[in-house]
Amino acid sequence: MLLAAGCAGEGDACADWPTGLPPQVIAVVVDATDGLSGAQRADIWSRVRGVAEAAPAGSVFHLFEVRSEAPGGVREAARIRRPPHPCEVSHWSDNPDQRAAQWAPLYLRPLRDALGSMSRAGPSDSSAILQGVQAAARRFVDSGQGQGHLILISDLMQNVGVDFYRGIPDFEGFRATALYREIQSRGLNGASLAVLQLPPSREGLVDETALRDFWSAFFTDQGAAGVDAAFVPVEGARP
């Protein structure tokens, strides 16, 4: 139950604070293998911050980085738990003022810094995007909470196991491959989806319609929610 006593002196700042929402596992998969510009980093952070601010109490961010030197092409770079918000505690049981002071340094700042570090890691030879999504889906299964939120930051050009630069595969044909059997996961079933799509490094040489069709079919097949509205272009040109 919400104890809004911590907001005394703040007017109605906590009057509409949501209560009773189950915690989420929020997985962010970052494929910055071709680098990101400052404008792109700023746009990505503004969108991820909105998710962080709205995350229910007890939610955990898992940040995955797609890198050629990582085992399997992906590694978990950071894990950040959302601390109590000052609107969720009272002076009887906690210190709302202290919680307010800790909100940014213990939560928003580490999340922003982790994203910034991954986006400045330099170029990588491979993009194991499907494997990154699979790693995120495992976290949803491990949590047992059934409340997953996947944010994929990528140009969607997979080149591990299947090379999209040689042509975007038809999803139905891909579904019959050994790679599909390796990376499929029902951990995405019911998970909400956001794809922050970076512009391709080889603009004009990528069939954007075929690329969107493949990933839309893949996420639909895996049971993700909100696929039709999930794809959002990241603002800003490549560095």
Short mmCIF file of C-alpha atoms in Angstrom, two decimals:
data_model
loop_
_atom_site.label_atom_id
_atom_site.label_comp_id
_atom_site.label_asym_id
_atom_site.label_seq_id
_atom_site.Cartn_x
_atom_site.Cartn_y
_atom_site.Cartn_z
CA MET A 1 0.00 0.00 0.00
CA LEU A 2 1.27 3.47 -0.86
CA LEU A 3 2.33 5.61 2.08
CA ALA A 4 2.41 9.14 0.76
CA ALA A 5 3.47 10.76 4.02
CA GLY A 6 6.94 11.11 2.53
CA CYS A 7 5.61 13.77 0.20
CA ALA A 8 4.55 16.18 2.91
CA GLY A 9 5.40 19.68 1.81
CA GLU A 10 5.39 18.59 -1.86
CA GLY A 11 1.73 19.33 -2.50
CA ASP A 12 0.04 16.53 -4.45
CA ALA A 13 3.24 15.16 -6.00
CA CYS A 14 2.42 11.65 -4.79
CA ALA A 15 -1.37 11.81 -5.01
CA ASP A 16 -1.53 9.85 -8.28
CA TRP A 17 1.48 7.63 -7.70
CA PRO A 18 0.69 4.12 -9.06
CA THR A 19 0.46 1.36 -6.50
CA GLY A 20 0.25 -2.40 -6.52
CA LEU A 21 2.05 -2.93 -9.84
CA PRO A 22 4.23 -6.05 -10.01
CA PRO A 23 7.97 -5.58 -10.54
CA GLN A 24 9.37 -5.99 -14.04
CA VAL A 25 12.50 -7.49 -15.47
CA ILE A 26 13.64 -4.90 -18.01
CA ALA A 27 16.26 -6.13 -20.46
CA VAL A 28 18.13 -3.66 -22.64
CA VAL A 29 20.14 -5.16 -25.50
CA VAL A 30 22.61 -2.69 -27.00
CA ASP A 31 24.11 -3.40 -30.42
CA ALA A 32 26.37 -0.39 -30.92
CA THR A 33 28.89 -2.29 -33.03
CA ASP A 34 29.16 0.59 -35.52
CA GLY A 35 29.28 3.32 -32.88
CA LEU A 36 26.74 5.95 -31.83
CA SER A 37 26.78 9.72 -32.17
CA GLY A 38 26.15 12.07 -29.27
CA ALA A 39 22.69 12.88 -30.61
CA GLN A 40 21.82 9.20 -30.83
CA ARG A 41 23.03 8.55 -27.27
CA ALA A 42 20.92 11.46 -26.00
CA ASP A 43 17.80 10.20 -27.80
CA ILE A 44 18.28 6.65 -26.50
CA TRP A 45 18.78 7.83 -22.93
CA SER A 46 15.65 10.00 -23.03
CA ARG A 47 13.59 6.95 -24.03
CA VAL A 48 15.18 4.52 -21.57
CA ARG A 49 14.90 7.07 -18.77
CA GLY A 50 11.14 7.23 -19.36
CA VAL A 51 10.93 3.47 -18.83
CA ALA A 52 13.11 3.73 -15.72
CA GLU A 53 11.00 6.48 -14.17
CA ALA A 54 7.81 4.47 -14.75
CA ALA A 55 9.18 1.09 -13.63
CA PRO A 56 7.31 -0.45 -10.68
CA ALA A 57 9.00 -0.92 -7.32
CA GLY A 58 11.44 -3.83 -7.26
CA SER A 59 12.08 -3.82 -11.01
CA VAL A 60 15.53 -4.79 -12.27
CA PHE A 61 17.34 -3.62 -15.40
CA HIS A 62 19.63 -6.13 -17.13
CA LEU A 63 21.88 -4.49 -19.72
CA PHE A 64 23.34 -6.70 -22.45
CA GLU A 65 26.07 -5.65 -24.85
CA VAL A 66 26.57 -7.22 -28.28
CA ARG A 67 30.35 -7.53 -28.74
CA SER A 68 32.45 -9.79 -30.93
CA GLU A 69 34.94 -10.52 -28.13
CA ALA A 70 32.25 -11.68 -25.68
CA PRO A 71 31.54 -15.43 -25.38
CA GLY A 72 28.70 -16.16 -27.78
CA GLY A 73 28.84 -12.56 -29.01
CA VAL A 74 26.96 -11.03 -26.06
CA ARG A 75 27.61 -10.24 -22.41
CA GLU A 76 25.62 -8.86 -19.50
CA ALA A 77 27.32 -5.54 -18.81
CA ALA A 78 25.27 -4.30 -15.84
CA ARG A 79 22.40 -5.12 -13.50
CA ILE A 80 20.63 -2.22 -11.81
CA ARG A 81 17.77 -2.54 -9.32
CA ARG A 82 15.22 0.20 -9.01
CA PRO A 83 15.34 1.56 -5.41
CA PRO A 84 12.30 2.71 -3.41
CA HIS A 85 10.83 5.98 -4.60
CA PRO A 86 10.15 8.67 -1.95
CA CYS A 87 6.42 8.38 -2.73
CA GLU A 88 6.52 4.74 -1.62
CA VAL A 89 7.84 5.23 1.91
CA SER A 90 6.86 7.20 4.98
CA HIS A 91 8.68 8.96 7.79
CA TRP A 92 7.43 6.19 10.07
CA SER A 93 9.34 3.42 8.34
CA ASP A 94 11.97 5.09 6.17
CA ASN A 95 13.45 8.43 5.15
CA PRO A 96 11.63 9.87 2.11
CA ASP A 97 14.02 12.82 1.83
CA GLN A 98 16.98 10.48 1.67
CA ARG A 99 15.21 8.31 -0.89
CA ALA A 100 14.61 11.39 -3.04
CA ALA A 101 18.29 12.31 -2.84
CA GLN A 102 19.32 8.77 -3.80
CA TRP A 103 16.98 8.36 -6.79
CA ALA A 104 19.41 9.75 -9.35
CA PRO A 105 22.83 8.68 -7.98
CA LEU A 106 21.75 5.13 -7.12
CA TYR A 107 19.50 4.47 -10.11
CA LEU A 108 19.25 6.89 -13.02
CA ARG A 109 22.94 7.83 -13.13
CA PRO A 110 24.31 4.24 -13.07
CA LEU A 111 21.80 3.30 -15.76
CA ARG A 112 22.79 6.26 -17.92
CA ASP A 113 26.50 5.63 -17.38
CA ALA A 114 26.18 1.93 -18.28
CA LEU A 115 24.35 2.78 -21.49
CA GLY A 116 26.93 5.43 -22.30
CA SER A 117 29.81 3.04 -21.70
CA MET A 118 28.34 0.41 -24.02
CA SER A 119 27.63 2.95 -26.76
CA ARG A 120 31.25 4.19 -26.66
CA ALA A 121 32.92 0.78 -26.70
CA GLY A 122 34.21 1.19 -30.26
CA PRO A 123 33.55 -0.84 -33.39
CA SER A 124 33.01 -4.59 -33.28
CA ASP A 125 33.38 -7.16 -36.04
CA SER A 126 30.13 -8.98 -35.45
CA SER A 127 26.53 -8.40 -34.46
CA ALA A 128 24.98 -11.33 -32.59
CA ILE A 129 21.63 -9.58 -32.17
CA LEU A 130 19.49 -12.72 -32.09
CA GLN A 131 21.78 -14.15 -29.42
CA GLY A 132 21.43 -10.93 -27.41
CA VAL A 133 17.64 -11.20 -27.55
CA GLN A 134 17.90 -14.82 -26.44
CA ALA A 135 20.06 -13.81 -23.45
CA ALA A 136 17.46 -11.23 -22.45
CA ALA A 137 14.65 -13.76 -22.79
CA ARG A 138 16.46 -16.08 -20.37
CA ARG A 139 16.29 -13.38 -17.71
CA PHE A 140 12.51 -13.22 -18.10
CA VAL A 141 12.29 -16.99 -17.61
CA ASP A 142 14.72 -16.95 -14.65
CA SER A 143 12.74 -14.24 -12.87
CA GLY A 144 9.49 -16.21 -12.89
CA GLN A 145 7.64 -12.87 -12.69
CA GLY A 146 6.01 -12.97 -16.10
CA GLN A 147 6.46 -9.21 -16.50
CA GLY A 148 9.18 -8.66 -19.07
CA HIS A 149 10.08 -5.53 -20.98
CA LEU A 150 12.63 -5.80 -23.81
CA ILE A 151 14.36 -2.76 -25.28
CA LEU A 152 16.52 -3.57 -28.31
CA ILE A 153 18.89 -0.85 -29.55
CA SER A 154 20.30 -1.90 -32.91
CA ASP A 155 20.41 -1.42 -36.66
CA LEU A 156 19.04 -5.01 -36.79
CA MET A 157 21.78 -6.21 -39.15
CA GLN A 158 22.61 -9.67 -37.78
CA ASN A 159 25.84 -11.21 -39.10
CA VAL A 160 26.51 -14.13 -36.73
CA GLY A 161 25.14 -17.47 -37.90
CA VAL A 162 23.34 -15.69 -40.72
CA ASP A 163 24.67 -12.66 -42.59
CA PHE A 164 22.02 -10.04 -43.32
CA TYR A 165 24.55 -8.11 -45.40
CA ARG A 166 24.34 -10.91 -47.96
CA GLY A 167 20.57 -10.56 -48.04
CA ILE A 168 17.74 -10.40 -45.51
CA PRO A 169 16.32 -13.91 -45.10
CA ASP A 170 12.65 -14.73 -45.34
CA PHE A 171 11.52 -15.56 -41.81
CA GLU A 172 9.65 -18.73 -42.75
CA GLY A 173 12.80 -20.08 -44.37
CA PHE A 174 14.88 -19.00 -41.37
CA ARG A 175 12.48 -20.81 -39.08
CA ALA A 176 13.64 -24.11 -40.56
CA THR A 177 17.33 -23.51 -39.76
CA ALA A 178 19.51 -24.86 -36.96
CA LEU A 179 20.23 -21.28 -35.84
CA TYR A 180 16.53 -20.66 -35.22
CA ARG A 181 16.35 -23.77 -33.08
CA GLU A 182 19.34 -22.51 -31.07
CA ILE A 183 18.04 -19.01 -30.38
CA GLN A 184 14.27 -19.46 -30.08
CA SER A 185 12.86 -18.81 -26.62
CA ARG A 186 9.40 -18.58 -25.14
CA GLY A 187 10.82 -16.19 -22.57
CA LEU A 188 9.52 -13.35 -24.72
CA ASN A 189 5.94 -14.62 -24.54
CA GLY A 190 3.89 -11.66 -23.33
CA ALA A 191 6.91 -9.37 -22.91
CA SER A 192 6.43 -5.78 -24.02
CA LEU A 193 8.78 -4.73 -26.81
CA ALA A 194 10.52 -1.56 -27.91
CA VAL A 195 13.00 -1.53 -30.80
CA LEU A 196 15.08 1.65 -31.00
CA GLN A 197 16.28 1.27 -34.55
CA LEU A 198 19.60 2.77 -35.60
CA PRO A 199 20.20 3.71 -39.23
CA PRO A 200 22.18 1.07 -41.14
CA SER A 201 25.88 1.68 -41.63
CA ARG A 202 25.45 0.93 -45.34
CA GLU A 203 22.51 3.16 -46.17
CA GLY A 204 20.95 2.46 -49.55
CA LEU A 205 22.29 -1.10 -49.59
CA VAL A 206 19.77 -2.57 -47.13
CA ASP A 207 16.23 -3.63 -48.00
CA GLU A 208 14.50 -1.82 -45.13
CA THR A 209 11.12 -3.42 -45.85
CA ALA A 210 12.56 -6.95 -45.78
CA LEU A 211 14.51 -6.11 -42.60
CA ARG A 212 11.41 -4.85 -40.78
CA ASP A 213 9.36 -7.81 -42.04
CA PHE A 214 11.90 -10.31 -40.72
CA TRP A 215 12.13 -8.84 -37.23
CA SER A 216 8.39 -8.24 -36.95
CA ALA A 217 7.77 -11.88 -37.87
CA PHE A 218 10.48 -13.06 -35.46
CA PHE A 219 9.14 -11.15 -32.45
CA THR A 220 5.56 -12.12 -33.26
CA ASP A 221 6.63 -15.76 -33.49
CA GLN A 222 8.31 -15.48 -30.08
CA GLY A 223 5.12 -14.08 -28.52
CA ALA A 224 6.26 -10.51 -27.80
CA ALA A 225 3.52 -7.93 -27.20
CA GLY A 226 3.03 -4.70 -29.14
CA VAL A 227 5.18 -5.68 -32.11
CA ASP A 228 3.34 -3.50 -34.64
CA ALA A 229 4.13 -0.30 -32.74
CA ALA A 230 7.49 -1.37 -31.35
CA PHE A 231 9.87 0.03 -33.97
CA VAL A 232 11.04 3.60 -33.34
CA PRO A 233 13.88 5.27 -35.29
CA VAL A 234 16.69 6.71 -33.19
CA GLU A 235 17.18 10.41 -33.86
CA GLY A 236 20.57 11.58 -35.12
CA ALA A 237 23.00 10.57 -37.86
CA ARG A 238 25.73 7.97 -37.52
CA PRO A 239 29.06 9.27 -36.16
#
